[in-house]
Coordinates of C-alpha atoms in Angstrom, one line a residue:
X1 CA -6.7 0.3 -5.1
X2 CA -9.3 -1.0 -7.5
X3 CA -8.2 -3.5 -10.3
X4 CA -10.4 -3.4 -13.4
X5 CA -10.9 -6.8 -15.0
X6 CA -9.8 -5.3 -18.3
X7 CA -6.6 -3.6 -17.0
X8 CA -3.6 -5.1 -19.0
X9 CA -0.1 -3.9 -19.7
X10 CA -0.4 -1.1 -22.1
X11 CA -3.5 0.5 -20.7
X12 CA -1.7 3.6 -19.5
X13 CA -2.6 6.8 -21.1
X14 CA 1.0 8.0 -21.5
X15 CA 3.4 6.5 -24.0
X16 CA 5.8 4.0 -22.4
X17 CA 8.8 2.2 -23.8
X18 CA 10.4 -1.1 -23.0
X19 CA 13.9 -1.1 -21.4
X20 CA 16.4 -3.5 -20.0
X21 CA 15.8 -4.8 -16.5
X22 CA 16.3 -2.3 -13.8
X23 CA 18.7 -3.4 -11.0
X24 CA 17.1 -5.1 -8.1
X25 CA 18.7 -5.2 -4.6
X26 CA 20.0 -8.8 -3.9
X27 CA 18.9 -11.1 -1.2
X28 CA 21.5 -9.7 1.2
X29 CA 20.2 -6.3 0.8
X30 CA 16.6 -7.6 1.1
X31 CA 17.4 -9.1 4.5
X32 CA 18.8 -5.8 5.4
X33 CA 15.5 -4.3 4.5
X34 CA 13.6 -6.6 7.0
X35 CA 16.1 -5.5 9.7
X36 CA 15.3 -1.8 9.0
X37 CA 11.6 -2.6 9.4
X38 CA 12.2 -4.5 12.6
X39 CA 14.2 -1.6 14.0
X40 CA 11.4 0.9 13.8
X41 CA 9.7 2.1 17.1
X42 CA 6.9 -0.3 16.8
X43 CA 5.3 0.2 20.3
X44 CA 4.8 3.9 19.4
X45 CA 3.8 3.1 15.8
X46 CA 1.2 0.5 16.7
X47 CA -0.3 2.8 19.4
X48 CA -0.6 5.6 16.8
X49 CA -2.1 3.3 14.2
X50 CA -4.6 2.0 16.8
X51 CA -5.6 5.6 17.8
X52 CA -5.7 7.3 14.3
X53 CA -5.6 4.6 11.7
X54 CA -2.1 5.4 10.3
X55 CA 1.5 6.1 11.2
X56 CA 4.8 7.1 9.5
X57 CA 7.9 5.1 10.0
X58 CA 11.5 6.5 9.7
X59 CA 13.6 5.6 6.7
X60 CA 13.2 2.1 5.3
X61 CA 14.8 2.6 1.8
X62 CA 17.8 4.5 0.8
X63 CA 17.6 7.1 -2.0
X64 CA 19.5 4.7 -4.3
X65 CA 17.0 1.9 -3.5
X66 CA 14.2 4.3 -4.2
X67 CA 15.7 5.1 -7.5
X68 CA 16.1 1.4 -8.3
X69 CA 12.4 0.8 -7.6
X70 CA 11.4 3.8 -9.7
X71 CA 13.6 2.5 -12.6
X72 CA 11.5 -0.7 -12.7
X73 CA 8.6 1.4 -14.1
X74 CA 10.0 1.2 -17.8
X75 CA 10.4 -2.6 -17.7
X76 CA 7.0 -3.9 -18.5
X77 CA 8.1 -7.5 -18.0
X78 CA 8.0 -7.0 -14.3
X79 CA 4.3 -6.2 -14.3
X80 CA 1.1 -8.2 -14.9
X81 CA -1.3 -5.1 -15.3
X82 CA -1.2 -1.4 -16.0
X83 CA -4.2 0.8 -14.9
X84 CA -5.0 4.2 -16.3
X85 CA -6.9 5.8 -13.5
X86 CA -8.7 8.3 -15.8
X87 CA -10.2 5.5 -17.9
X88 CA -12.0 4.0 -14.8
X89 CA -12.7 7.4 -13.2
X90 CA -10.3 6.5 -10.2
X91 CA -8.6 9.8 -10.5
X92 CA -5.6 10.8 -12.8
X93 CA -2.4 8.8 -13.0
X94 CA -1.2 5.3 -13.6
X95 CA -0.4 2.3 -11.5
X96 CA 1.2 -1.1 -12.3
X97 CA 0.8 -4.4 -10.5
X98 CA 3.9 -6.5 -10.1
X99 CA 3.9 -10.0 -11.8
X100 CA 5.0 -13.2 -10.4
X101 CA 7.8 -13.6 -9.4
X102 CA 7.5 -10.4 -7.3
X103 CA 10.9 -8.9 -6.7
X104 CA 12.6 -10.4 -3.5
X105 CA 13.0 -7.0 -1.7
X106 CA 9.2 -6.4 -2.0
X107 CA 8.4 -9.8 -0.6
X108 CA 10.9 -9.3 2.3
X109 CA 9.3 -5.9 3.0
X110 CA 5.8 -7.4 3.0
X111 CA 6.8 -10.3 5.2
X112 CA 8.6 -8.0 7.7
X113 CA 5.7 -5.5 8.0
X114 CA 3.2 -8.5 8.3
X115 CA 5.1 -9.8 11.4
X116 CA 5.1 -6.5 13.1
X117 CA 1.4 -5.6 12.2
X118 CA -0.1 -9.0 13.0
X119 CA -0.7 -8.5 16.8
X120 CA -2.7 -5.2 16.0
X121 CA -4.7 -7.0 13.3
X122 CA -5.6 -9.8 15.6
X123 CA -6.5 -7.2 18.4
X124 CA -8.8 -5.3 15.9
X125 CA -10.5 -8.5 14.9
X126 CA -11.2 -9.4 18.5
X127 CA -12.7 -6.0 19.3
X128 CA -14.9 -6.1 16.2
X129 CA -16.0 -9.7 16.6
X130 CA -14.4 -10.6 13.3
X131 CA -12.5 -13.8 12.3
X132 CA -8.7 -13.6 12.5
X133 CA -7.6 -15.9 9.8
X134 CA -3.9 -14.7 9.7
X135 CA -1.2 -17.3 10.6
X136 CA 2.1 -16.4 12.2
X137 CA 4.1 -16.5 8.9
X138 CA 3.3 -14.2 5.9
X139 CA 4.0 -17.1 3.4
X140 CA 1.4 -19.2 5.1
X141 CA -1.1 -16.3 4.9
X142 CA -0.4 -16.0 1.1
X143 CA -0.9 -19.8 0.8
X144 CA -4.4 -19.4 2.3
X145 CA -5.2 -16.5 -0.1
X146 CA -4.1 -18.6 -3.0
X147 CA -6.1 -21.6 -1.9
X148 CA -9.2 -19.3 -1.9
X149 CA -8.6 -18.2 -5.4
X150 CA -6.7 -15.0 -4.5
X151 CA -3.6 -15.8 -6.5
X152 CA -2.6 -12.4 -8.2
X153 CA 0.1 -10.4 -6.6
X154 CA -1.0 -7.0 -5.3
X155 CA 2.2 -4.9 -4.8
X156 CA 2.0 -1.9 -7.0
X157 CA 4.2 0.9 -8.4
X158 CA 2.3 4.1 -8.8
X159 CA 3.2 7.3 -11.0
X160 CA 1.5 10.6 -10.8
X161 CA 2.4 13.7 -13.0
X162 CA 1.4 17.3 -12.4
X163 CA -2.5 17.5 -12.1
X164 CA -2.8 13.8 -11.2
X165 CA -4.8 12.6 -8.1
X166 CA -6.3 9.4 -6.6
X167 CA -9.9 9.1 -5.6
X168 CA -10.8 7.9 -2.1
X169 CA -10.9 4.0 -2.1
X170 CA -10.2 0.8 -0.3
X171 CA -7.9 -2.0 -1.5
X172 CA -10.1 -5.0 -1.3
X173 CA -9.5 -7.8 -3.8
X174 CA -11.6 -10.7 -2.4
X175 CA -13.0 -12.1 0.8
X176 CA -9.6 -12.5 2.5
X177 CA -8.2 -9.1 3.6
X178 CA -5.4 -8.1 5.9
X179 CA -6.6 -4.9 7.8
X180 CA -3.3 -2.9 7.3
X181 CA -1.2 -2.0 4.4
X182 CA 1.9 0.2 3.6
X183 CA 2.9 2.8 1.0
X184 CA 6.5 4.0 0.6
X185 CA 7.5 7.3 -0.9
X186 CA 10.1 7.0 -3.7
X187 CA 10.7 10.7 -4.5
X188 CA 11.6 13.8 -2.6
X189 CA 8.5 15.8 -1.6
X190 CA 9.0 19.5 -2.3
X191 CA 11.8 18.8 -4.7
X192 CA 10.8 16.1 -7.2
X193 CA 7.2 17.1 -6.9
X194 CA 4.8 19.3 -4.9
X195 CA 1.4 18.4 -3.7
X196 CA 0.4 14.7 -3.9
X197 CA -0.2 14.4 -0.1
X198 CA -1.6 11.1 1.2
X199 CA -5.2 11.4 2.4
X200 CA -6.9 9.1 4.9
X201 CA -10.7 9.7 5.7
X202 CA -12.5 8.0 8.5
X203 CA -16.2 7.8 8.5
X204 CA -17.1 8.3 12.2
X205 CA -20.4 6.8 13.6
X206 CA -23.1 9.3 13.7
X207 CA -20.6 12.2 13.1
X208 CA -18.9 14.0 10.3
X209 CA -15.8 12.3 8.7
X210 CA -12.3 12.9 10.0
X211 CA -9.4 13.5 7.6
X212 CA -5.7 12.9 8.1
X213 CA -3.1 14.4 5.6
X214 CA 0.4 13.0 5.4
X215 CA 3.5 13.9 3.4
X216 CA 5.4 10.9 2.2
X217 CA 9.1 11.4 2.7
X218 CA 11.5 9.6 0.4
X219 CA 12.2 6.1 1.7
X220 CA 9.8 6.4 4.5
X221 CA 6.6 4.1 4.9
X222 CA 3.2 5.0 6.0
X223 CA 1.2 2.2 7.6
X224 CA -2.6 2.7 7.3
X225 CA -5.9 1.0 7.7
X226 CA -7.1 -1.1 4.7
X227 CA -10.8 -1.2 5.4
X228 CA -12.1 -0.6 9.0
X229 CA -10.7 0.2 12.4
X230 CA -12.4 -0.3 15.9
X231 CA -13.4 2.9 17.7
X232 CA -14.8 3.2 21.2
X233 CA -18.5 3.6 21.5
X234 CA -21.1 3.5 24.2
X235 CA -21.8 -0.1 23.3
X236 CA -18.1 -1.1 23.3
X237 CA -16.6 -0.9 19.9
X238 CA -17.8 0.4 16.6
X239 CA -16.6 -0.2 13.0
X240 CA -15.1 3.0 11.5
X241 CA -14.8 2.6 7.6
X242 CA -11.7 4.2 6.2
X243 CA -10.7 5.2 2.7
X244 CA -7.5 6.6 1.3
X245 CA -6.4 8.6 -1.8
X246 CA -3.9 11.2 -3.0
X247 CA -4.3 15.0 -3.3
X248 CA -3.5 16.7 -6.7
X249 CA 0.1 16.7 -7.6
X250 CA 0.9 20.3 -8.3
X251 CA 4.2 19.9 -10.1
X252 CA 6.8 17.3 -10.9
X253 CA 6.5 13.5 -10.8
X254 CA 5.5 11.4 -7.8
X255 CA 6.3 7.7 -7.4
X256 CA 5.2 5.4 -4.6
X257 CA 5.5 1.6 -3.8
X258 CA 2.3 0.2 -2.5
X259 CA 2.4 -3.0 -0.3
X260 CA -1.0 -4.7 0.2
X261 CA -0.6 -7.7 2.5
X262 CA -3.3 -9.9 0.8
X263 CA -3.4 -11.1 -2.8
X264 CA -6.1 -10.7 -5.4
X265 CA -8.7 -12.7 -7.2

């Protein structure tokens, strides 16, 4: 997701209102979130991500937790920036970057996913001949980002109404990048909204692009490639650029929680 330098709270093209703080799961619940991430079938998931650039988990959030995250939308004090996609020709819709302090459950989820995805990130870097600057602990990785000037939190809450969509893009916010990220569906596809499928497009070397379409189930996560993934070639490994977006929402309202695993300049 791109972040315009002019994006500030209040940029959204739909009227918003301030409300009291939405409930946030406590630390005990946040720890349980990490347990749910750990319990996913990671051997299968990592193999699918390695082969195709993305994979869907089972349930991570309960419907009540999804509703609690969605309710945060109206509390502008939680966010550092609001971006109206149409204003910057990113598509149609609105997204908001969480401010410091990022809610504990979101940080717990980021750290839990980071731990599980780190081996694949390092493997990809080795195959592509890239640096692998990621330490064992997520907090240490954020310290490295912050020391390099990438101090702004990147978790986002996204809202799409009927007719909204998101152009193909990559979420790069500085020189330091983690190669995998996560999006979690917060609404019921086919009930709360129709359309709004997640799109992943891979640019294949000397071939036409390959597209993957995924439906985000409520509370389920989709792990996907941030920038590039290695693909076999006659010379060993090639770099396949990947972009993601969202198809047009046909009815209702679609909310998602985006978890980028590096911070922004």
